[in-house]
């Protein structure tokens, strides 16, 4: 499997190039969709895009507190996977907004890759085109809507921390070569100084208004205004639905004669100022969800918060570290590897899980002392494989064991034999060419022409995280070293990685305009559904329990698997309960625990054969979604 690697200030973001890569060139064929073909507007106006999807650019004020109606605006990029029934159909269930996590993840990309699977989960099982008068009144079918939050991917205005992509790529190569926090004694100050170099310049340019008296982009990228944007999308969806209803009614009346009750109009009416949110957010997306629920508790219709982040920890740094369960996931790796043996786990050594653990730790040690030279090949130049590279594979393994345990077993076994060629190929495959486009060359460094949407994902992540978690901007060396030490105590596997993430806000100097200090608690108009895994590397079950306590009536559904979010392993049981929640509003009984249908390395459980046709479709959709999702690039 080919996986790409980008590292930044001690952090690693991974992507499968065949899904994540975007074209460098801005040249595109006439038929191809481009966001710049859409004029933004304050109402939702959809255009066909990406074969079977619809796209819109919704204008929102940068600063919602500006009462004069003036000021800069964002155009939020929105992609809708249309429901399987018309909006005027009584079975239309509304639009479910989704967020993939991040911060900095693209909801547009999530819907393009995984929208159909999400829809298979939430929609009624029956085919809407097969008439079954008995069911018609109950079954619901949903739109799935992804949006790029402020500062992310296709939402404009965008930003870049670099004059052009060429300089960004050079920077990233150097970061990768230097190694992550913990890789050497030098790594601390080098990473720290890189964070300062990058962040002082980037946050300064984001604080600078383009003209006098105008909003500064960077002060409006944090999560509370994004939650307000979600409310705006829900409202504008109501407005759009009403328009569809009016048009549908006119059409109906022309064909069937005037309907005195105006059923379609009544069904689709915009409840102005009262439209409610349907939402499914993962990881950082649960921060967005709990922020929304805190700010607009009476505007929740359904909200699934999947891989639950502790909001007090995220925003304020209060409470225990989130990595407490990561090492237990590594232990699962050693157990499964030991159980399946050398045929299915190349890193297998006899002597049980303990022996495998020791072999792995010895490998880490060896690579920490000495990197591994890899000679050039027919397809790439020479490389050096390092401890940091192995730690990145390990991080993928604990986030996404289904793909990651096999990767870890493969690479670790080769490295243990002194063979770094496959890992070198992987590193090489993650690099993309970086020639500035001719438009960029013409317009000059820092020009808008030099920005390539989607390529600043890592820096969007930083901009949002550091504005949300202001306390990270002012952490001093001593305090940082102390926090780092506690992270390593809590997880020898990913403590360094997480510390590197926290270090990525050093030198960032920017105060957001609209802040929320908590408490993150509310009585919501409909109870929230929290979902978390038994063992999650960065959003432990403990956080989900805590957040659920803060939202009365909410229920925590536990998926008995390891990894990050419900995507980590397919569970038909979990997804049927999520479907029921969206279909009827009904929550699972408190304390519900669902099994995953597959275990990493071990494979499918024997019950697989007993699935009904409907369950099998759901299972296939989950497997497909997991495969189409890029390997975890963003921290949350
Ligand atoms: C790594 O280096 C240290 C210090 O030189 C040494 O004590 C240790 O044995 C080395 N470990 C390995 C696995 O080579
Ligand atoms: C190193 O591993 C690759 C597969 O990843 C294999 O093709 C190659 O033969 C190995 N080299 C040696 C010297 O064993
Ligand atoms: C940005 O959005 C485009 C669709 O316009 C998508 O293909 C691409 O993968 C997204 N980029 C990222 C980094 O998510
Ligand atoms: C914006 O207005 C809201 C209420 O209208 C208020 O709660 C909030 O503090 C204001 N924020 C700023 C930055 O003025
Ligand atoms: C929720 O409602 C209960 C009962 O009315 C009340 O005691 C509690 O304070 C409310 N919580 C919040 C956060 O408003």
XYZ file of C-alpha atoms in Angstrom, residues 15-580:
566
model
C -2.430 10.741 3.200
C -2.984 8.124 0.599
C -1.764 9.872 -2.511
C -4.393 8.336 -4.758
C -7.107 9.979 -2.688
C -5.451 12.917 -1.041
C -3.324 14.299 -3.810
C -4.577 17.336 -5.593
C -3.314 18.504 -8.909
C -0.669 21.183 -8.714
C -1.616 22.735 -11.962
C -4.544 25.061 -12.121
C -5.181 23.987 -15.690
C -8.360 21.981 -15.988
C -10.534 20.800 -18.768
C -13.704 22.722 -19.627
C -16.092 20.094 -18.306
C -14.312 19.802 -14.990
C -15.904 21.524 -12.043
C -14.076 24.379 -10.370
C -15.290 26.254 -7.319
C -14.506 29.556 -9.018
C -17.311 28.840 -11.486
C -19.797 29.464 -8.677
C -20.661 32.983 -7.620
C -21.123 33.093 -3.872
C -24.425 34.230 -2.432
C -26.182 34.722 0.879
C -28.732 32.061 -0.002
C -27.958 28.490 -0.991
C -27.760 28.136 -4.751
C -26.684 24.698 -5.828
C -24.797 23.758 -8.989
C -24.109 20.251 -10.212
C -20.559 19.197 -9.426
C -18.314 16.149 -9.048
C -20.724 13.748 -10.820
C -23.798 13.282 -8.678
C -23.137 16.000 -6.110
C -24.226 19.600 -5.793
C -22.078 22.494 -4.719
C -22.765 25.959 -3.356
C -20.769 28.825 -1.925
C -22.564 30.444 0.970
C -21.574 33.934 2.052
C -21.297 34.529 5.775
C -19.913 37.519 7.629
C -16.393 37.109 8.955
C -17.527 38.879 12.088
C -21.111 38.118 13.064
C -20.964 40.940 15.597
C -20.702 43.573 12.940
C -24.080 45.167 13.040
C -23.626 47.483 10.046
C -23.940 44.605 7.583
C -20.609 45.599 6.042
C -17.228 43.998 6.325
C -15.452 41.051 4.826
C -17.222 37.787 4.179
C -16.296 34.163 3.808
C -17.718 32.073 1.000
C -18.217 28.678 2.639
C -17.738 25.790 0.210
C -20.616 23.332 0.544
C -21.136 19.959 -1.130
C -24.432 18.142 -0.962
C -25.088 14.529 -1.722
C -28.812 14.737 -2.557
C -31.286 12.590 -0.680
C -32.753 9.595 -2.498
C -36.174 11.245 -2.438
C -37.145 14.772 -3.523
C -37.172 17.451 -0.830
C -40.939 17.650 -1.265
C -41.417 13.956 -0.492
C -42.888 13.173 2.918
C -39.977 10.798 3.461
C -37.375 13.545 3.104
C -35.593 13.667 6.467
C -33.523 16.829 6.117
C -29.840 17.579 5.602
C -27.215 16.034 7.835
C -24.107 18.200 8.192
C -20.873 16.299 8.659
C -17.363 17.130 9.803
C -14.431 14.727 9.400
C -12.231 16.084 12.202
C -8.977 17.962 12.100
C -9.080 20.723 12.996
C -8.670 21.687 9.384
C -10.341 18.685 7.756
C -12.392 19.287 4.614
C -16.070 18.381 4.874
C -16.334 18.708 1.100
C -13.686 16.027 0.646
C -15.383 13.876 3.294
C -18.705 13.922 1.461
C -17.069 13.286 -1.907
C -15.254 10.235 -0.522
C -17.576 8.920 2.138
C -20.946 10.599 1.608
C -22.589 7.564 0.061
C -21.541 5.322 2.932
C -22.740 7.865 5.464
C -26.029 8.006 3.614
C -26.326 4.222 3.626
C -25.945 4.314 7.403
C -28.496 7.023 8.126
C -31.108 6.275 5.446
C -33.929 3.799 5.903
C -32.968 0.358 4.700
C -35.778 0.029 2.147
C -35.234 1.239 -1.409
C -37.320 4.435 -1.635
C -38.271 3.637 -5.213
C -39.991 0.420 -4.254
C -43.516 1.320 -3.224
C -44.444 -0.151 0.118
C -47.482 1.765 1.396
C -47.060 0.317 4.901
C -43.661 1.916 5.439
C -43.949 5.126 3.522
C -44.845 7.336 6.423
C -41.971 6.201 8.625
C -38.904 5.808 6.448
C -36.572 8.781 6.112
C -33.956 9.696 3.524
C -31.370 12.395 4.053
C -29.150 14.845 2.226
C -25.536 14.621 3.352
C -23.858 18.017 3.430
C -20.158 18.664 3.903
C -18.672 22.111 4.233
C -15.140 23.417 4.407
C -14.860 25.424 7.621
C -13.264 28.883 7.607
C -9.626 28.709 6.564
C -10.035 25.215 5.110
C -9.607 23.959 1.535
C -12.179 25.498 -0.840
C -13.667 28.079 1.482
C -12.468 31.581 0.563
C -10.576 33.684 1.368
C -7.867 31.134 2.003
C -4.377 31.745 3.251
C -0.889 30.360 3.056
C 2.040 30.614 5.453
C 4.471 30.432 2.538
C 5.165 32.670 -0.468
C 4.544 29.707 -2.756
C 4.282 25.939 -2.743
C 7.938 25.552 -3.590
C 9.055 27.176 -0.363
C 6.427 25.208 1.586
C 7.727 21.914 0.242
C 11.317 22.851 1.020
C 10.350 23.640 4.564
C 8.490 20.366 4.941
C 11.418 18.336 3.608
C 13.678 19.894 6.194
C 11.210 19.283 8.996
C 10.962 15.650 7.974
C 14.726 15.295 7.772
C 15.299 16.764 11.221
C 12.991 14.342 12.948
C 10.203 14.711 15.467
C 10.315 15.697 19.099
C 12.132 12.989 21.046
C 14.186 11.808 18.083
C 17.384 13.407 19.415
C 18.661 15.927 21.935
C 18.775 18.541 19.208
C 15.180 17.976 18.214
C 13.702 20.009 21.056
C 15.138 23.389 20.186
C 15.089 22.763 16.472
C 11.381 21.967 16.591
C 10.696 24.839 18.966
C 12.580 27.325 16.784
C 10.893 26.068 13.655
C 7.525 26.609 15.319
C 8.531 30.176 16.195
C 9.857 30.882 12.706
C 6.740 29.553 11.039
C 4.163 30.838 13.482
C 5.311 34.380 14.190
C 5.222 35.207 10.483
C 2.079 33.288 9.704
C 0.029 34.612 12.613
C 1.255 38.159 11.951
C 0.076 38.017 8.358
C -3.255 36.554 9.488
C -3.705 39.412 11.962
C -3.057 42.037 9.348
C -6.223 43.440 7.796
C -5.909 43.770 4.044
C -7.292 47.304 4.309
C -7.821 49.732 7.163
C -10.700 48.865 9.434
C -11.286 45.508 7.794
C -11.536 42.215 9.597
C -8.306 40.263 9.967
C -8.817 36.757 8.612
C -6.966 34.948 11.399
C -9.139 36.398 14.147
C -12.203 34.672 12.732
C -11.031 31.119 12.086
C -11.708 29.608 15.508
C -14.522 27.200 16.296
C -17.334 29.359 17.783
C -17.919 31.323 14.552
C -17.836 28.013 12.642
C -20.624 26.738 14.906
C -22.512 29.907 14.001
C -21.842 29.140 10.324
C -23.465 25.736 10.841
C -26.542 27.467 12.200
C -26.512 29.682 9.117
C -26.289 26.634 6.842
C -29.232 25.041 8.677
C -31.260 28.252 8.274
C -30.354 28.701 4.627
C -31.187 25.085 4.009
C -34.679 25.827 5.333
C -34.965 28.777 2.980
C -33.775 26.647 0.056
C -36.160 23.810 0.984
C -39.073 26.216 0.975
C -38.143 27.396 -2.512
C -38.029 23.787 -3.700
C -41.440 23.243 -2.097
C -42.998 26.218 -3.857
C -41.605 25.121 -7.209
C -42.686 21.538 -6.562
C -46.184 22.659 -5.650
C -46.551 24.753 -8.800
C -45.441 21.802 -10.857
C -47.805 19.474 -9.005
C -50.733 21.831 -9.357
C -50.115 22.225 -13.088
C -50.196 18.483 -13.603
C -52.767 17.321 -11.028
C -54.864 20.447 -10.506
C -54.717 22.926 -7.663
C -54.168 21.379 -4.233
C -56.224 23.515 -1.851
C -54.179 22.324 1.109
C -50.882 23.207 -0.613
C -49.359 20.100 0.955
C -45.886 20.469 -0.494
C -45.631 24.102 0.543
C -46.721 23.266 4.065
C -44.310 20.360 4.287
C -41.275 22.341 3.222
C -41.960 25.640 5.001
C -38.902 27.502 6.292
C -39.118 27.865 10.051
C -37.206 31.076 9.974
C -34.993 31.541 13.008
C -35.942 28.086 14.244
C -34.384 25.628 11.833
C -32.623 22.840 13.645
C -29.349 21.058 13.037
C -28.782 17.444 12.028
C -25.128 16.623 12.477
C -22.496 13.898 12.564
C -19.027 15.013 13.628
C -15.934 12.967 14.261
C -13.027 13.728 16.582
C -12.435 17.507 16.303
C -15.937 17.445 14.772
C -17.217 16.589 18.258
C -15.705 19.877 19.490
C -17.629 21.627 16.762
C -20.749 19.707 17.840
C -20.426 20.334 21.557
C -19.622 23.989 20.862
C -22.768 24.274 18.762
C -24.806 22.495 21.439
C -23.481 24.895 24.083
C -24.191 27.989 22.002
C -27.495 26.947 20.434
C -28.939 24.189 22.648
C -32.495 24.665 21.385
C -31.402 24.199 17.775
C -30.444 20.517 17.953
C -32.583 18.011 16.090
C -30.001 15.194 15.923
C -26.295 15.216 16.710
C -23.921 12.264 16.693
C -20.549 13.033 18.269
C -18.153 10.273 17.286
C -14.687 9.919 18.960
C -15.416 12.405 21.682
C -12.915 15.120 22.583
C -13.001 16.615 26.076
C -13.902 20.255 25.399
C -12.264 21.553 28.597
C -9.016 19.863 27.662
C -9.161 21.065 24.078
C -9.997 24.694 24.737
C -8.422 25.281 28.131
C -5.904 22.510 28.748
C -7.779 21.441 31.882
C -7.768 17.772 32.842
C -5.733 14.659 32.107
C -3.829 13.970 28.878
C -5.845 12.353 26.102
C -3.266 9.688 25.196
C -3.798 7.396 28.165
C -5.164 4.467 26.126
C -2.719 4.601 23.225
C -0.245 2.105 24.659
C -3.034 -0.383 25.323
C -3.751 -0.320 21.589
C -0.137 -1.177 20.895
C -0.512 -4.041 23.373
C -3.473 -5.268 21.327
C -1.156 -5.307 18.341
C 1.227 -7.625 20.159
C -1.648 -9.900 21.211
C -3.178 -10.141 17.754
C 0.218 -10.570 16.126
C 1.044 -13.339 18.539
C -2.316 -15.003 17.889
C -2.102 -15.023 14.091
C 1.564 -15.997 13.805
C 4.163 -15.242 11.184
C 1.934 -15.911 8.169
C -0.355 -12.983 8.908
C 1.985 -10.896 11.016
C 5.495 -10.619 9.570
C 6.772 -9.077 12.811
C 5.816 -12.212 14.748
C 8.435 -13.646 17.081
C 7.835 -16.658 19.278
C 7.414 -16.050 23.002
C 4.008 -14.383 23.107
C 2.938 -10.718 23.160
C 5.748 -9.768 25.548
C 8.383 -10.992 23.144
C 6.818 -9.036 20.285
C 6.702 -5.933 22.423
C 10.351 -6.309 23.353
C 11.353 -6.880 19.762
C 9.535 -3.705 18.777
C 11.086 -1.636 21.566
C 14.524 -2.953 20.631
C 13.909 -1.841 17.062
C 12.918 1.639 18.242
C 16.091 1.757 20.303
C 18.295 0.696 17.451
C 16.807 3.267 15.107
C 16.998 5.935 17.760
C 20.727 5.346 18.014
C 21.379 4.979 14.323
C 19.307 5.686 11.268
C 19.193 3.255 8.381
C 20.787 4.140 5.031
C 18.834 3.079 1.956
C 20.493 3.160 -1.438
C 18.807 4.629 -4.472
C 16.488 2.511 -6.585
C 15.119 2.595 -10.115
C 12.350 4.980 -9.012
C 13.868 7.185 -6.307
C 17.058 8.637 -4.918
C 18.890 7.614 -1.742
C 17.082 7.889 1.579
C 17.724 7.606 5.279
C 15.065 5.869 7.347
C 14.829 7.094 10.919
C 13.239 6.536 14.297
C 10.755 9.297 13.436
C 9.629 7.353 10.370
C 8.948 4.275 12.465
C 7.048 6.392 15.010
C 4.843 7.698 12.218
C 3.957 4.154 11.196
C 3.229 3.429 14.841
C 0.948 6.427 15.063
C -1.011 5.239 12.043
C -1.214 1.811 13.640
C -2.825 3.057 16.849
C -5.166 5.468 15.027
C -6.277 3.020 12.356
C -5.396 -0.527 13.388
C -7.366 -2.115 10.537
C -4.874 -0.822 7.991
C -2.155 0.228 10.391
C -1.388 -3.013 12.261
C -0.476 -4.723 8.994
C 1.625 -1.766 7.922
C 3.430 -1.752 11.248
C 4.083 -5.494 11.127
C 5.406 -5.245 7.583
C 7.661 -2.240 8.013
C 8.903 -3.202 11.462
C 9.866 -6.685 10.302
C 11.770 -5.305 7.312
C 13.495 -2.651 9.407
C 14.472 -5.260 11.962
C 16.262 -7.042 9.122
C 17.975 -3.812 8.147
C 15.813 -3.390 5.044
C 14.416 0.140 4.740
C 13.606 0.125 1.052
C 9.825 -0.136 1.327
C 9.656 2.610 3.926
C 11.933 4.743 1.768
C 9.535 4.205 -1.151
C 6.704 5.276 1.076
C 8.457 8.476 2.102
C 9.312 9.194 -1.485
C 5.742 8.578 -2.639
C 4.454 11.180 -0.213
C 6.376 14.009 -1.791
C 4.762 16.000 -4.516
C 6.329 18.296 -7.061
C 6.405 21.920 -6.086
C 7.001 24.094 -9.098
C 5.039 27.328 -8.783
C 2.414 27.693 -11.502
C 3.026 30.228 -14.246
C 0.248 32.415 -12.780
C 2.041 32.363 -9.445
C 5.367 33.250 -11.017
C 3.744 36.139 -12.818
C 1.834 37.489 -9.850
C 4.792 37.101 -7.494
C 5.394 35.584 -4.050
C 2.508 35.652 -1.514
C -0.027 36.447 -4.213
C -3.396 34.714 -4.195
C -2.303 32.985 -7.413
C 0.326 31.115 -5.403
C -2.187 29.653 -2.952
C -3.223 26.104 -3.737
C -6.399 25.145 -1.847
C -6.021 21.982 0.163
C -2.250 22.125 0.342
C -2.264 24.111 3.529
C -4.306 21.574 5.476
C -1.629 21.290 8.163
C -1.454 25.054 8.585
C -5.234 25.459 8.667
C -5.148 22.923 11.434
C -2.622 25.022 13.347
C -4.521 28.256 12.750
C -7.747 26.804 14.149
C -6.198 24.845 17.012
C -4.000 27.693 18.245
C -6.875 30.179 18.153
C -9.161 27.776 20.032
C -6.524 26.720 22.550
C -5.014 30.121 23.235
C -3.191 28.783 26.252
C -0.876 26.832 23.925
C 0.436 30.088 22.444
C 1.946 31.219 25.708
C 3.378 27.969 27.074
C 6.963 28.569 28.226
C 9.855 26.153 27.884
C 9.777 24.855 31.438
C 6.039 24.270 31.470
C 6.257 22.639 28.079
C 8.991 20.255 29.164
C 6.893 19.287 32.152
C 3.816 18.603 30.009
C 5.932 16.623 27.589
C 7.230 14.489 30.438
C 3.696 13.686 31.617
C 2.696 12.813 28.051
C 5.596 10.374 27.786
C 4.602 8.838 31.089
C 1.039 8.411 29.874
C 2.093 6.997 26.519
C 5.577 5.916 25.566
C 4.145 5.168 22.128
C 2.647 8.521 21.073
C 3.501 10.902 23.950
C 6.219 12.538 21.850
C 3.869 12.898 18.911
C 1.213 14.596 21.012
C 3.778 16.911 22.606
C 4.900 17.884 19.100
C 1.332 18.799 18.295
C 1.114 21.057 21.344
C 4.436 22.626 20.379
C 2.998 23.570 17.003
C 1.349 26.609 18.642
C 4.563 28.054 20.090
C 5.110 31.498 18.608
C 1.544 31.757 17.319
C 0.377 35.165 18.429
C -3.232 35.852 17.678
C -6.391 36.390 19.711
C -9.685 35.332 18.186
C -12.527 37.857 18.296
C -15.310 35.510 19.350
C -14.328 33.272 22.232
C -16.165 30.737 24.299
C -14.864 29.922 27.723
C -17.399 27.306 28.719
C -18.798 25.624 30.658
C -19.567 23.207 27.850
C -22.923 22.023 29.031
C -26.544 22.538 28.046
C -30.020 21.068 27.967
C -30.402 20.415 24.271
C -33.714 20.360 22.413
C -32.960 16.750 21.481
C -30.452 14.569 23.344
C -26.995 14.093 21.800
C -25.661 10.668 20.864
C -22.023 10.216 21.849
C -20.053 7.331 20.347
C -16.533 6.267 21.300
C -14.300 3.224 21.056
C -13.251 1.120 24.025
C -9.642 2.025 23.241
C -8.973 5.225 21.327
C -5.427 6.674 21.137
C -6.404 10.348 21.515
C -10.075 10.491 22.498
C -10.357 8.068 25.399
C -13.692 6.645 26.512
C -13.268 8.656 29.709
C -13.691 11.909 27.738
C -16.892 10.632 26.172
C -18.313 9.742 29.601
C -17.430 13.179 30.875
C -18.937 15.025 27.911
C -22.069 12.906 28.071
C -22.545 13.907 31.727
C -22.474 17.565 30.645
C -25.378 17.154 28.238
C -28.427 15.877 30.135
C -30.349 13.130 28.346
C -27.432 12.251 26.083
C -26.293 8.647 25.774
C -22.845 7.194 25.228
C -22.706 4.284 22.804
C -19.521 2.259 23.073
C -17.950 0.534 20.097
C -15.824 -2.298 21.401
C -12.831 -1.794 19.173
C -9.486 -0.079 19.147
C -8.529 2.934 17.051
C -9.785 6.444 16.402
C -13.535 6.993 15.727
C -16.150 4.557 14.446
C -14.227 4.498 11.162
C -11.488 2.504 12.899
C -13.454 -0.738 12.507
C -16.787 -1.606 10.926
C -19.600 -2.258 13.385
C -23.014 -2.931 11.883
C -24.432 -2.828 15.403
C -23.197 0.732 16.047
C -24.332 1.995 12.666
C -27.807 0.512 12.984
C -28.195 2.359 16.273
C -26.972 5.560 14.634
C -29.490 4.936 11.846
C -32.291 4.477 14.363
